[in-house]
Short mmCIF file of C-alpha atoms in Angstrom, two decimals:
data_model
loop_
_atom_site.label_atom_id
_atom_site.label_comp_id
_atom_site.label_asym_id
_atom_site.label_seq_id
_atom_site.Cartn_x
_atom_site.Cartn_y
_atom_site.Cartn_z
CA MET A 1229 -7.51 30.24 -11.64
CA HIS A 1230 -8.91 27.38 -13.68
CA THR A 1231 -11.77 25.24 -12.52
CA PHE A 1232 -13.42 22.09 -13.70
CA LEU A 1233 -16.22 19.87 -12.51
CA PRO A 1234 -15.48 16.28 -11.58
CA HIS A 1235 -18.56 14.74 -9.96
CA ASP A 1236 -20.37 18.08 -10.33
CA GLN A 1237 -17.85 19.70 -8.03
CA GLN A 1238 -16.12 22.90 -8.86
CA MET A 1239 -12.42 22.78 -8.24
CA GLU A 1240 -10.05 25.68 -7.82
CA LEU A 1241 -6.33 25.22 -7.80
CA GLY A 1242 -3.96 27.65 -6.18
CA SER A 1243 -0.39 27.48 -4.92
CA ILE A 1244 0.24 24.28 -2.97
CA LEU A 1245 2.96 25.88 -0.86
CA GLN A 1246 0.48 28.58 0.09
CA PHE A 1247 -2.14 25.94 0.93
CA LEU A 1248 0.30 24.06 3.21
CA ASP A 1249 1.43 27.27 4.93
CA LYS A 1250 0.35 27.28 8.63
CA LYS A 1251 -1.73 24.11 8.18
CA SER A 1252 -2.20 21.47 10.87
CA ILE A 1253 -2.37 17.99 9.36
CA LEU A 1254 -3.18 14.69 11.03
CA VAL A 1255 -1.52 11.65 9.43
CA THR A 1256 -2.70 8.24 10.63
CA GLY A 1257 -0.49 5.18 10.23
CA GLY A 1258 2.40 7.55 10.83
CA ALA A 1259 5.16 4.92 10.64
CA GLY A 1260 3.95 3.45 7.34
CA PHE A 1261 5.79 3.62 4.02
CA LEU A 1262 3.65 6.31 2.33
CA ALA A 1263 3.05 8.24 5.56
CA LYS A 1264 6.79 8.79 6.07
CA ILE A 1265 7.23 9.96 2.48
CA PHE A 1266 4.26 12.32 2.91
CA VAL A 1267 5.65 13.77 6.16
CA GLU A 1268 9.14 14.23 4.71
CA LYS A 1269 7.75 15.89 1.57
CA VAL A 1270 5.57 18.37 3.48
CA LEU A 1271 8.34 19.31 5.93
CA ARG A 1272 10.94 19.72 3.18
CA SER A 1273 8.77 21.63 0.71
CA GLN A 1274 6.89 23.81 3.20
CA PRO A 1275 8.77 24.30 6.49
CA ASN A 1276 6.09 26.86 7.47
CA VAL A 1277 3.51 24.14 7.91
CA LYS A 1278 2.09 24.66 11.40
CA LYS A 1279 1.98 21.09 12.69
CA LEU A 1280 2.02 17.46 11.58
CA TYR A 1281 0.25 15.19 14.05
CA LEU A 1282 1.53 11.66 13.56
CA LEU A 1283 -0.75 8.97 14.92
CA LEU A 1284 1.32 5.93 15.90
CA ARG A 1285 0.14 2.71 17.51
CA ALA A 1286 1.75 2.76 20.93
CA PRO A 1287 0.69 2.25 24.55
CA ASP A 1288 1.97 5.70 25.65
CA SER A 1289 3.68 8.83 24.37
CA ASN A 1290 7.17 7.63 25.31
CA SER A 1291 6.82 4.51 23.18
CA ALA A 1292 5.28 6.62 20.41
CA ASN A 1293 8.27 8.99 20.51
CA GLN A 1294 10.59 6.01 20.43
CA ARG A 1295 8.81 4.78 17.27
CA LEU A 1296 9.11 8.25 15.71
CA GLN A 1297 12.88 8.23 16.23
CA ASN A 1298 13.49 4.63 15.13
CA GLU A 1299 10.90 4.07 12.43
CA VAL A 1300 10.38 7.52 10.94
CA ILE A 1301 13.00 10.26 11.22
CA GLY A 1302 15.85 7.83 11.85
CA LYS A 1303 15.42 6.49 8.31
CA ASP A 1304 17.65 7.30 5.35
CA LEU A 1305 14.59 8.93 3.76
CA PHE A 1306 15.16 12.00 5.97
CA LYS A 1307 18.84 12.52 5.04
CA VAL A 1308 18.10 15.32 2.54
CA LEU A 1309 16.01 17.21 5.10
CA LYS A 1310 18.73 16.63 7.72
CA GLN A 1311 21.35 18.11 5.39
CA LYS A 1312 19.08 21.06 4.61
CA MET A 1313 18.38 21.79 8.29
CA GLY A 1314 21.82 21.00 9.66
CA ALA A 1315 22.08 21.56 13.42
CA ASN A 1316 18.46 22.76 13.58
CA PHE A 1317 17.00 19.43 12.46
CA SER A 1318 16.01 18.11 15.91
CA SER A 1319 14.46 21.36 17.11
CA PHE A 1320 12.64 21.72 13.76
CA ILE A 1321 11.16 18.22 14.11
CA SER A 1322 10.10 18.76 17.73
CA GLU A 1323 8.43 22.06 16.80
CA LYS A 1324 6.63 20.75 13.70
CA VAL A 1325 5.88 17.11 14.51
CA THR A 1326 3.64 16.02 17.38
CA VAL A 1327 3.55 12.30 17.99
CA VAL A 1328 0.16 11.00 19.04
CA ALA A 1329 -0.07 7.60 20.74
CA GLY A 1330 -3.30 6.12 19.48
CA ASP A 1331 -5.05 3.47 17.45
CA ILE A 1332 -7.74 3.98 14.80
CA THR A 1333 -9.48 0.74 15.77
CA TYR A 1334 -10.88 2.68 18.78
CA GLU A 1335 -13.32 5.59 19.14
CA ASN A 1336 -11.53 8.97 19.19
CA LEU A 1337 -8.59 7.14 17.59
CA GLY A 1338 -7.64 5.75 21.00
CA ILE A 1339 -6.12 9.11 22.06
CA LYS A 1340 -5.85 9.06 25.84
CA ASP A 1341 -4.41 12.53 26.49
CA PRO A 1342 -7.50 14.82 26.86
CA ASN A 1343 -5.56 18.07 26.34
CA LEU A 1344 -3.88 16.81 23.20
CA LYS A 1345 -7.22 15.57 21.87
CA GLU A 1346 -8.85 18.99 22.46
CA GLU A 1347 -5.93 20.77 20.74
CA MET A 1348 -6.24 18.44 17.74
CA LEU A 1349 -10.02 18.85 17.43
CA ARG A 1350 -9.55 22.61 17.51
CA ASP A 1351 -6.54 22.94 15.17
CA ILE A 1352 -6.61 20.19 12.55
CA ASP A 1353 -7.27 21.39 8.99
CA VAL A 1354 -6.49 18.23 7.02
CA ILE A 1355 -6.63 14.50 7.82
CA VAL A 1356 -4.83 11.92 5.68
CA ASN A 1357 -5.83 8.38 6.61
CA LEU A 1358 -2.87 6.16 5.77
CA ALA A 1359 -3.37 3.59 8.53
CA ALA A 1360 -3.94 0.18 6.95
CA ILE A 1361 -3.08 -3.47 7.28
CA VAL A 1362 -1.77 -4.35 3.84
CA ASN A 1363 -1.00 -8.06 4.31
CA PHE A 1364 -2.89 -9.98 1.67
CA ASP A 1365 -3.49 -12.88 4.06
CA GLU A 1366 -4.05 -11.02 7.33
CA ARG A 1367 -6.50 -12.21 10.00
CA TYR A 1368 -10.07 -11.14 9.22
CA ASP A 1369 -10.70 -9.55 12.64
CA VAL A 1370 -7.52 -7.47 12.43
CA SER A 1371 -8.20 -6.30 8.84
CA LEU A 1372 -11.87 -5.55 9.48
CA TYR A 1373 -11.22 -3.44 12.60
CA LEU A 1374 -8.39 -1.49 10.99
CA ASN A 1375 -9.26 -1.12 7.30
CA THR A 1376 -13.04 -0.89 7.64
CA PHE A 1377 -14.06 0.28 11.11
CA GLY A 1378 -10.81 2.24 11.45
CA ALA A 1379 -11.91 4.39 8.48
CA LYS A 1380 -15.24 5.02 10.26
CA HIS A 1381 -13.44 6.10 13.45
CA VAL A 1382 -11.27 8.52 11.43
CA LEU A 1383 -14.45 9.96 9.84
CA ASP A 1384 -16.14 10.34 13.25
CA PHE A 1385 -13.05 12.17 14.53
CA ALA A 1386 -13.03 14.37 11.39
CA LYS A 1387 -16.65 15.39 12.04
CA LYS A 1388 -15.61 16.73 15.48
CA CYS A 1389 -12.75 18.84 14.08
CA SER A 1390 -14.02 22.42 14.11
CA SER A 1391 -11.75 23.70 11.32
CA LEU A 1392 -11.48 20.60 9.10
CA GLU A 1393 -11.08 21.43 5.40
CA VAL A 1394 -10.64 17.96 3.89
CA LEU A 1395 -10.28 14.26 4.72
CA VAL A 1396 -8.22 12.09 2.36
CA GLN A 1397 -8.75 8.33 2.45
CA VAL A 1398 -5.86 6.43 0.87
CA SER A 1399 -7.36 3.22 -0.46
CA THR A 1400 -6.06 0.90 -3.22
CA ALA A 1401 -6.97 0.53 -6.89
CA TYR A 1402 -7.32 -3.22 -6.28
CA VAL A 1403 -10.67 -2.74 -4.49
CA SER A 1404 -11.83 -3.53 -8.06
CA GLY A 1405 -10.99 -7.22 -7.55
CA GLU A 1406 -10.09 -9.29 -10.61
CA ARG A 1407 -12.07 -7.38 -13.23
CA ALA A 1408 -10.90 -7.26 -16.82
CA GLY A 1409 -10.98 -4.28 -19.18
CA LEU A 1410 -11.13 -0.62 -18.25
CA ILE A 1411 -11.76 -0.08 -14.54
CA LEU A 1412 -13.34 3.30 -13.88
CA GLU A 1413 -12.95 5.62 -10.89
CA GLU A 1414 -16.34 4.61 -9.55
CA PRO A 1415 -17.53 4.50 -5.94
CA TYR A 1416 -18.60 1.46 -3.92
CA HIS A 1417 -21.79 1.82 -1.93
CA LEU A 1418 -22.96 -0.18 1.07
CA GLY A 1419 -24.07 -3.65 -0.02
CA ASP A 1420 -22.22 -3.56 -3.38
CA THR A 1421 -20.42 -6.80 -4.22
CA LEU A 1422 -18.14 -7.73 -7.12
CA ASN A 1423 -19.90 -10.96 -8.07
CA GLY A 1424 -23.49 -9.85 -7.52
CA THR A 1425 -23.93 -12.02 -4.40
CA PRO A 1426 -26.49 -10.13 -2.30
CA GLY A 1427 -26.42 -9.72 1.46
CA LEU A 1428 -23.08 -8.05 2.20
CA ASP A 1429 -23.65 -6.15 5.44
CA ILE A 1430 -20.72 -4.70 7.34
CA GLU A 1431 -22.36 -5.00 10.77
CA THR A 1432 -23.13 -8.67 10.03
CA GLU A 1433 -19.47 -9.23 9.14
CA GLU A 1434 -18.44 -7.82 12.51
CA ARG A 1435 -21.02 -10.01 14.28
CA LEU A 1436 -19.78 -13.15 12.48
CA VAL A 1437 -16.18 -12.37 13.48
CA GLN A 1438 -17.20 -11.90 17.13
CA GLN A 1439 -19.25 -15.13 17.12
CA LYS A 1440 -16.36 -17.12 15.65
CA LEU A 1441 -13.86 -15.64 18.17
CA ASN A 1442 -16.21 -16.41 21.09
CA GLU A 1443 -16.66 -20.01 19.85
CA LEU A 1444 -12.91 -20.52 19.51
CA ARG A 1445 -12.23 -19.11 22.98
CA ALA A 1446 -14.98 -21.21 24.50
CA GLU A 1447 -13.32 -24.30 22.99
CA GLY A 1448 -10.01 -23.22 24.52
CA ALA A 1449 -8.40 -22.97 21.06
CA SER A 1450 -4.71 -22.10 20.94
CA GLU A 1451 -3.58 -18.67 19.66
CA ASP A 1452 -2.21 -20.38 16.55
CA LYS A 1453 -5.56 -22.04 15.87
CA ILE A 1454 -7.39 -18.70 16.33
CA LYS A 1455 -4.94 -16.95 14.01
CA LEU A 1456 -5.29 -19.58 11.28
CA THR A 1457 -9.09 -19.68 11.56
CA MET A 1458 -9.27 -15.89 11.30
CA LYS A 1459 -7.00 -15.90 8.22
CA ASP A 1460 -9.13 -18.58 6.55
CA MET A 1461 -12.30 -16.73 7.44
CA GLY A 1462 -10.96 -13.56 5.81
CA ILE A 1463 -10.24 -15.31 2.50
CA GLU A 1464 -13.57 -17.17 2.63
CA ARG A 1465 -15.69 -14.02 3.29
CA ALA A 1466 -13.75 -11.97 0.68
CA ARG A 1467 -14.14 -14.62 -2.02
CA MET A 1468 -17.80 -15.16 -1.17
CA TYR A 1469 -18.50 -11.61 -2.41
CA GLY A 1470 -15.97 -11.62 -5.26
CA TRP A 1471 -12.85 -10.01 -3.74
CA PRO A 1472 -9.60 -12.00 -4.04
CA THR A 1473 -7.98 -11.07 -0.72
CA VAL A 1474 -9.04 -9.91 2.74
CA TYR A 1475 -6.96 -6.73 2.26
CA VAL A 1476 -8.87 -5.44 -0.79
CA PHE A 1477 -12.20 -6.65 0.64
CA THR A 1478 -11.80 -4.70 3.90
CA LYS A 1479 -10.44 -1.62 2.04
CA ALA A 1480 -13.51 -1.68 -0.25
CA MET A 1481 -15.80 -1.84 2.81
CA GLY A 1482 -13.83 1.07 4.29
CA GLU A 1483 -14.69 3.15 1.20
CA MET A 1484 -18.37 2.11 1.45
CA ILE A 1485 -18.63 3.14 5.07
CA LEU A 1486 -16.99 6.55 4.43
CA LEU A 1487 -19.26 7.39 1.49
CA HIS A 1488 -22.35 6.33 3.42
CA TYR A 1489 -21.67 8.25 6.64
CA LYS A 1490 -19.65 11.25 5.40
CA GLU A 1491 -22.59 13.72 5.30
CA ASP A 1492 -21.05 16.97 4.01
CA ILE A 1493 -17.45 16.30 5.12
CA PRO A 1494 -15.12 17.10 2.15
CA LEU A 1495 -13.77 13.64 1.35
CA VAL A 1496 -11.28 12.54 -1.31
CA ILE A 1497 -10.52 8.88 -2.06
CA VAL A 1498 -7.10 8.16 -3.57
CA ARG A 1499 -6.55 4.68 -5.03
CA PRO A 1500 -2.90 3.96 -5.89
CA THR A 1501 -1.92 0.84 -7.85
CA ILE A 1502 1.30 -1.09 -6.96
CA ILE A 1503 3.55 1.40 -5.19
CA THR A 1504 7.29 1.22 -5.90
CA SER A 1505 10.39 3.11 -4.70
CA THR A 1506 10.71 6.89 -5.10
CA CYS A 1507 11.65 7.95 -8.63
CA LYS A 1508 12.99 11.41 -7.79
CA GLU A 1509 12.44 12.84 -4.30
CA PRO A 1510 13.84 13.14 -1.73
CA PHE A 1511 16.25 10.96 -3.78
CA PRO A 1512 15.65 8.10 -6.23
CA GLY A 1513 15.23 4.50 -5.05
CA TRP A 1514 14.15 4.84 -1.40
CA THR A 1515 11.85 2.02 -0.36
CA GLU A 1516 10.96 -0.10 2.63
CA GLY A 1517 9.26 -3.43 3.31
CA ILE A 1518 8.62 -6.06 0.65
CA ARG A 1519 5.85 -4.70 -1.54
CA THR A 1520 3.90 -6.69 -4.15
CA ILE A 1521 6.35 -7.07 -7.05
CA ASP A 1522 9.38 -6.72 -4.82
CA SER A 1523 8.78 -10.18 -3.39
CA LEU A 1524 9.20 -11.49 -6.95
CA LEU A 1525 12.38 -9.47 -7.49
CA VAL A 1526 13.81 -10.52 -4.12
CA GLY A 1527 12.91 -14.19 -4.76
CA TYR A 1528 14.52 -14.03 -8.20
CA GLY A 1529 17.65 -12.09 -7.17
CA LYS A 1530 18.31 -14.56 -4.33
CA GLY A 1531 17.90 -17.51 -6.68
CA ARG A 1532 14.74 -18.83 -5.04
CA LEU A 1533 12.52 -18.10 -8.04
CA THR A 1534 13.42 -19.74 -11.34
CA PHE A 1535 10.00 -19.77 -12.97
CA PHE A 1536 6.97 -17.58 -12.78
CA PRO A 1537 3.34 -17.93 -13.72
CA SER A 1538 2.13 -14.78 -15.44
CA ASN A 1539 0.79 -13.65 -18.72
CA PRO A 1540 3.90 -12.03 -20.29
CA LYS A 1541 1.67 -9.50 -22.04
CA SER A 1542 -0.05 -8.62 -18.75
CA VAL A 1543 0.42 -5.03 -17.72
CA VAL A 1544 1.88 -4.58 -14.25
CA ASP A 1545 0.50 -1.29 -12.97
CA VAL A 1546 3.25 0.34 -10.92
CA ILE A 1547 3.64 3.89 -9.66
CA PRO A 1548 6.56 5.41 -7.69
CA ALA A 1549 5.75 6.39 -4.10
CA ASP A 1550 6.74 10.06 -4.47
CA MET A 1551 4.18 10.45 -7.29
CA VAL A 1552 1.45 8.94 -5.09
CA VAL A 1553 2.28 11.36 -2.27
CA ASN A 1554 2.24 14.33 -4.67
CA ALA A 1555 -1.17 13.24 -6.03
CA ILE A 1556 -2.47 13.07 -2.44
CA ILE A 1557 -1.20 16.60 -1.72
CA VAL A 1558 -2.61 18.13 -4.93
CA SER A 1559 -5.99 16.40 -4.48
CA MET A 1560 -6.35 17.53 -0.87
CA MET A 1561 -5.75 21.14 -1.89
CA ALA A 1562 -8.13 20.83 -4.86
CA HIS A 1563 -11.05 19.67 -2.72
CA ALA A 1564 -10.50 21.58 0.51
CA ASN A 1565 -13.77 23.06 1.83
CA GLN A 1566 -15.85 21.53 -0.95
CA ARG A 1567 -18.85 20.23 0.90
CA SER A 1568 -21.10 17.92 -1.08
CA SER A 1569 -22.65 14.46 -0.87
CA GLU A 1570 -20.19 13.16 -3.48
CA ALA A 1571 -16.52 12.29 -3.07
CA PRO A 1572 -14.02 12.48 -5.94
CA ILE A 1573 -12.05 9.28 -6.56
CA TYR A 1574 -8.53 9.40 -8.00
CA GLN A 1575 -6.90 6.24 -9.32
CA VAL A 1576 -3.15 6.84 -9.36
CA GLY A 1577 -1.30 4.38 -11.58
CA SER A 1578 0.38 3.95 -14.94
CA SER A 1579 -1.47 1.22 -16.87
CA ILE A 1580 -3.44 3.57 -19.11
CA ARG A 1581 -0.89 6.38 -19.62
CA ASN A 1582 2.41 4.48 -19.67
CA PRO A 1583 1.90 0.70 -19.37
CA MET A 1584 4.67 -1.63 -18.30
CA THR A 1585 4.54 -5.38 -18.98
CA TYR A 1586 5.66 -8.41 -16.95
CA THR A 1587 7.95 -9.23 -19.89
CA LEU A 1588 9.88 -5.99 -19.38
CA LEU A 1589 10.02 -6.59 -15.62
CA GLN A 1590 11.49 -10.08 -16.15
CA GLU A 1591 14.01 -8.87 -18.76
CA VAL A 1592 15.23 -5.98 -16.62
CA ALA A 1593 15.47 -8.20 -13.51
CA HIS A 1594 17.57 -10.70 -15.47
CA ARG A 1595 19.85 -7.96 -16.79
CA TYR A 1596 20.22 -6.26 -13.42
CA PHE A 1597 20.99 -9.39 -11.34
CA THR A 1598 23.32 -10.76 -14.02
CA LYS A 1599 25.29 -7.51 -13.94
CA HIS A 1600 25.06 -7.06 -10.14
CA PRO A 1601 24.59 -10.53 -8.59
CA TRP A 1602 23.47 -10.79 -4.99
CA ILE A 1603 26.24 -12.09 -2.69
CA ASN A 1604 24.80 -14.78 -0.41
CA LYS A 1605 25.70 -15.69 3.20
CA GLU A 1606 28.57 -17.88 2.00
CA GLY A 1607 30.01 -14.88 0.17
CA LYS A 1608 29.23 -16.38 -3.24
CA PRO A 1609 27.44 -14.51 -6.03
CA VAL A 1610 23.99 -15.91 -6.86
CA ILE A 1611 23.87 -16.71 -10.56
CA VAL A 1612 20.41 -16.05 -11.98
CA GLY A 1613 19.04 -17.67 -15.10
CA LYS A 1614 16.28 -16.55 -17.45
CA VAL A 1615 12.94 -16.97 -15.73
CA LYS A 1616 10.74 -19.69 -17.18
CA VAL A 1617 7.36 -18.06 -17.79
CA LEU A 1618 4.29 -20.24 -17.32
CA GLY A 1619 1.32 -18.69 -19.08
CA SER A 1620 -1.50 -20.13 -16.95
CA MET A 1621 -2.17 -21.51 -13.49
CA ALA A 1622 -2.69 -24.99 -15.02
CA SER A 1623 0.80 -24.97 -16.58
CA PHE A 1624 2.23 -23.72 -13.27
CA ARG A 1625 0.65 -26.63 -11.34
CA ARG A 1626 1.93 -29.12 -13.94
CA TYR A 1627 5.43 -27.66 -13.78
CA ILE A 1628 5.49 -27.71 -9.97
CA SER A 1629 4.43 -31.38 -9.78
CA ILE A 1630 6.90 -32.61 -12.43
CA TYR A 1631 9.97 -30.59 -11.48
CA TYR A 1632 9.48 -30.15 -7.76
CA LEU A 1633 6.91 -32.38 -6.07
CA LEU A 1634 8.12 -35.61 -7.74
CA PRO A 1635 11.81 -34.99 -6.91
CA LEU A 1636 10.72 -33.96 -3.40
CA LYS A 1637 8.87 -37.27 -2.98
CA GLY A 1638 11.96 -39.10 -4.31
CA LEU A 1639 14.24 -37.26 -1.89
CA GLU A 1640 11.86 -38.04 0.98
CA LEU A 1641 12.10 -41.81 0.22
CA ALA A 1642 15.88 -41.66 -0.33
CA ASN A 1643 16.23 -39.69 2.88
CA THR A 1644 14.45 -42.42 4.86
CA ALA A 1645 16.45 -45.19 3.14
CA PHE A 1646 19.81 -43.44 3.66
CA CYS A 1647 19.21 -42.42 7.29
CA GLN A 1648 18.54 -38.71 6.65
CA TYR A 1649 21.63 -38.33 4.42
CA PHE A 1650 19.70 -35.97 2.12
CA ARG A 1651 18.02 -34.03 4.91
CA GLY A 1652 19.67 -30.69 4.05
CA MET A 1653 18.85 -31.00 0.36
CA TYR A 1654 15.28 -32.11 1.15
CA SER A 1655 14.51 -29.25 3.53
CA LYS A 1656 16.05 -26.70 1.16
CA LEU A 1657 13.87 -27.91 -1.73
CA HIS A 1658 10.84 -28.06 0.57
CA ARG A 1659 11.43 -24.45 1.70
CA LYS A 1660 11.80 -23.30 -1.90
CA ILE A 1661 8.51 -24.93 -2.92
CA SER A 1662 6.52 -23.62 0.07
CA PHE A 1663 7.89 -20.12 -0.59
CA VAL A 1664 6.81 -20.21 -4.24
CA GLN A 1665 3.43 -21.85 -3.58
CA ARG A 1666 2.48 -19.31 -0.93
CA LEU A 1667 3.62 -16.45 -3.15
CA ILE A 1668 1.55 -17.73 -6.06
CA ASP A 1669 -1.55 -18.39 -3.99
CA ILE A 1670 -1.58 -14.82 -2.70
CA TYR A 1671 -0.57 -13.10 -5.92
CA GLN A 1672 -2.55 -15.28 -8.35
CA PRO A 1673 -5.26 -12.60 -8.86
CA TYR A 1674 -2.60 -10.06 -9.82
CA LEU A 1675 -0.41 -12.25 -12.03
CA PHE A 1676 -3.05 -12.82 -14.67
CA PHE A 1677 -4.71 -9.47 -14.10
CA LYS A 1678 -6.47 -8.23 -17.21
CA GLY A 1679 -7.65 -4.87 -15.92
CA ILE A 1680 -6.44 -1.42 -16.89
CA TYR A 1681 -7.05 1.37 -14.39
CA ASP A 1682 -8.72 4.42 -15.87
CA ASP A 1683 -7.41 7.66 -14.38
CA MET A 1684 -9.64 10.25 -16.04
CA ASN A 1685 -10.12 12.22 -12.81
CA THR A 1686 -6.39 12.09 -12.01
CA GLU A 1687 -5.57 13.23 -15.56
CA LYS A 1688 -8.06 16.13 -15.26
CA LEU A 1689 -6.36 17.08 -12.00
CA ARG A 1690 -2.95 17.05 -13.75
CA ILE A 1691 -4.24 19.13 -16.67
CA VAL A 1692 -5.90 21.75 -14.47
CA ALA A 1693 -2.84 21.87 -12.21
CA ARG A 1694 -0.54 22.39 -15.21
CA GLU A 1695 -2.77 25.07 -16.73
CA SER A 1696 -3.27 26.95 -13.46
CA LYS A 1697 0.29 28.40 -13.65
CA VAL A 1698 0.28 28.71 -9.84
CA VAL A 1699 0.48 25.02 -8.87
CA GLU A 1700 4.13 24.05 -8.30
CA MET A 1701 3.98 21.02 -10.62
CA ASP A 1702 7.77 20.73 -10.85
CA MET A 1703 7.69 20.08 -7.11
CA PHE A 1704 4.43 18.09 -6.90
CA TYR A 1705 4.79 16.03 -10.10
CA PHE A 1706 2.61 12.92 -10.57
CA ASP A 1707 2.60 12.19 -14.30
CA PRO A 1708 3.70 8.59 -15.04
CA LYS A 1709 4.23 9.44 -18.73
CA VAL A 1710 7.63 10.95 -17.91
CA ILE A 1711 8.98 7.61 -16.65
CA ASN A 1712 11.13 5.32 -18.78
CA TRP A 1713 10.35 2.03 -17.01
CA GLU A 1714 13.42 0.19 -18.25
CA ASP A 1715 15.71 2.92 -16.96
CA TYR A 1716 13.74 3.28 -13.71
CA PHE A 1717 13.85 -0.45 -12.83
CA MET A 1718 17.46 -0.89 -13.94
CA ASN A 1719 18.95 2.22 -12.33
CA THR A 1720 16.55 3.19 -9.54
CA HIS A 1721 14.20 0.48 -8.30
CA CYS A 1722 16.39 -2.65 -8.40
CA PRO A 1723 19.37 -0.88 -6.74
CA GLY A 1724 16.87 0.54 -4.19
CA ILE A 1725 15.44 -2.82 -3.18
CA VAL A 1726 18.93 -4.35 -2.98
CA LYS A 1727 20.05 -1.51 -0.69
CA TYR A 1728 16.95 -1.26 1.53
CA ILE A 1729 15.22 -4.63 1.37
CA PHE A 1730 17.69 -7.47 0.67
CA LYS A 1731 18.87 -8.88 3.96
#
């Protein structure tokens, strides 16, 4: 067995299938995109796993079971496992998967069933925290309680598990904010900020949220007003300390809280970049929900996006979901039972090993949707043109006002003069502009992103895994160097989003 020392920790790598054998694993955020892929992978590769506890937000176990059927095992993702198991599929799932109705925003993960809770505290070996609110413009209260305090509740639960070997926190590489240059796999400690503004205190943030909510309720504010105020507050607090969105701000605070309170709990932090559809397993192209760059591809393929602000040379750091899941599995085995005050951090992406540019993304999207146009509601193919690339936010704003806002103003006047004759055209143009403006506002930090994510720890993990001779790297692959991006986007990812996302 080979060992190496990231963060002064010795790491031993053995067989992953052996590690998973008879293990009990808790997965939070059980109906999420990565969680499903993780569950499917473990069940398919090691059917002798003892138990997968899937924590799902639900009022009771019946609703939780309903969610398991509809949102997890009912998905196409499980078709390979279904074929493999045949008639035994249902009994296999009920034996191996225990659905837990709960919520990580509460103490003890909101688990109401005392017997189930005792069983979990006694049996769980591994916890993978995948519960997160990933909306870039989510309400601050919702994000803070889930992404930050939720992580603390998972840690508190982990400390009570008598046979816990490792806790994996799945974060995001974008906790780095809008930094340029090489971004290292470095930790964030309590009070750290990206712009040097002092005074970030997580308890204070919670107090401010509560104060604001109490004020709003005292005023008798409508739910819509509360929602909007909370969204604005999230952006304002994030930007005050240098983070571009409430999502990455609350995920960064989640990391801080875990590192501060972990004591000697074996903790691993995995930071994926932009996650795309599966490249290989269980089959290529499975995806779900509109993820970061998919909103651009969907907007373009449907003819709603004809121009795009981005630096064409900018690297878009993407990584297929199955590779992220494999990196999680290998890292949890590598650090099981390694008690120390440190926590290894693994950035899982492609920008340093196999970079892909926005230019390539735009070219492939144009080729794909020209060859396979989207058929709209009227049954007509949507003809896509070459995307006009605007190299800066200033040129984007200029373009929008000349080509969109002026005509919109003109249509508005004409519409009034001609008794709403142009209403349809006006509202269509208005919708198109609001769609693009909202997209740009949220994604602006990523479109002109100048950072490259270092993955030295992840590369060391790959090297040691390859050299160990016992790690099943053909099964738990996570090397982005093997991907031909042009081929992947043309033949795997674009067909995948058309099949699973286009509605």
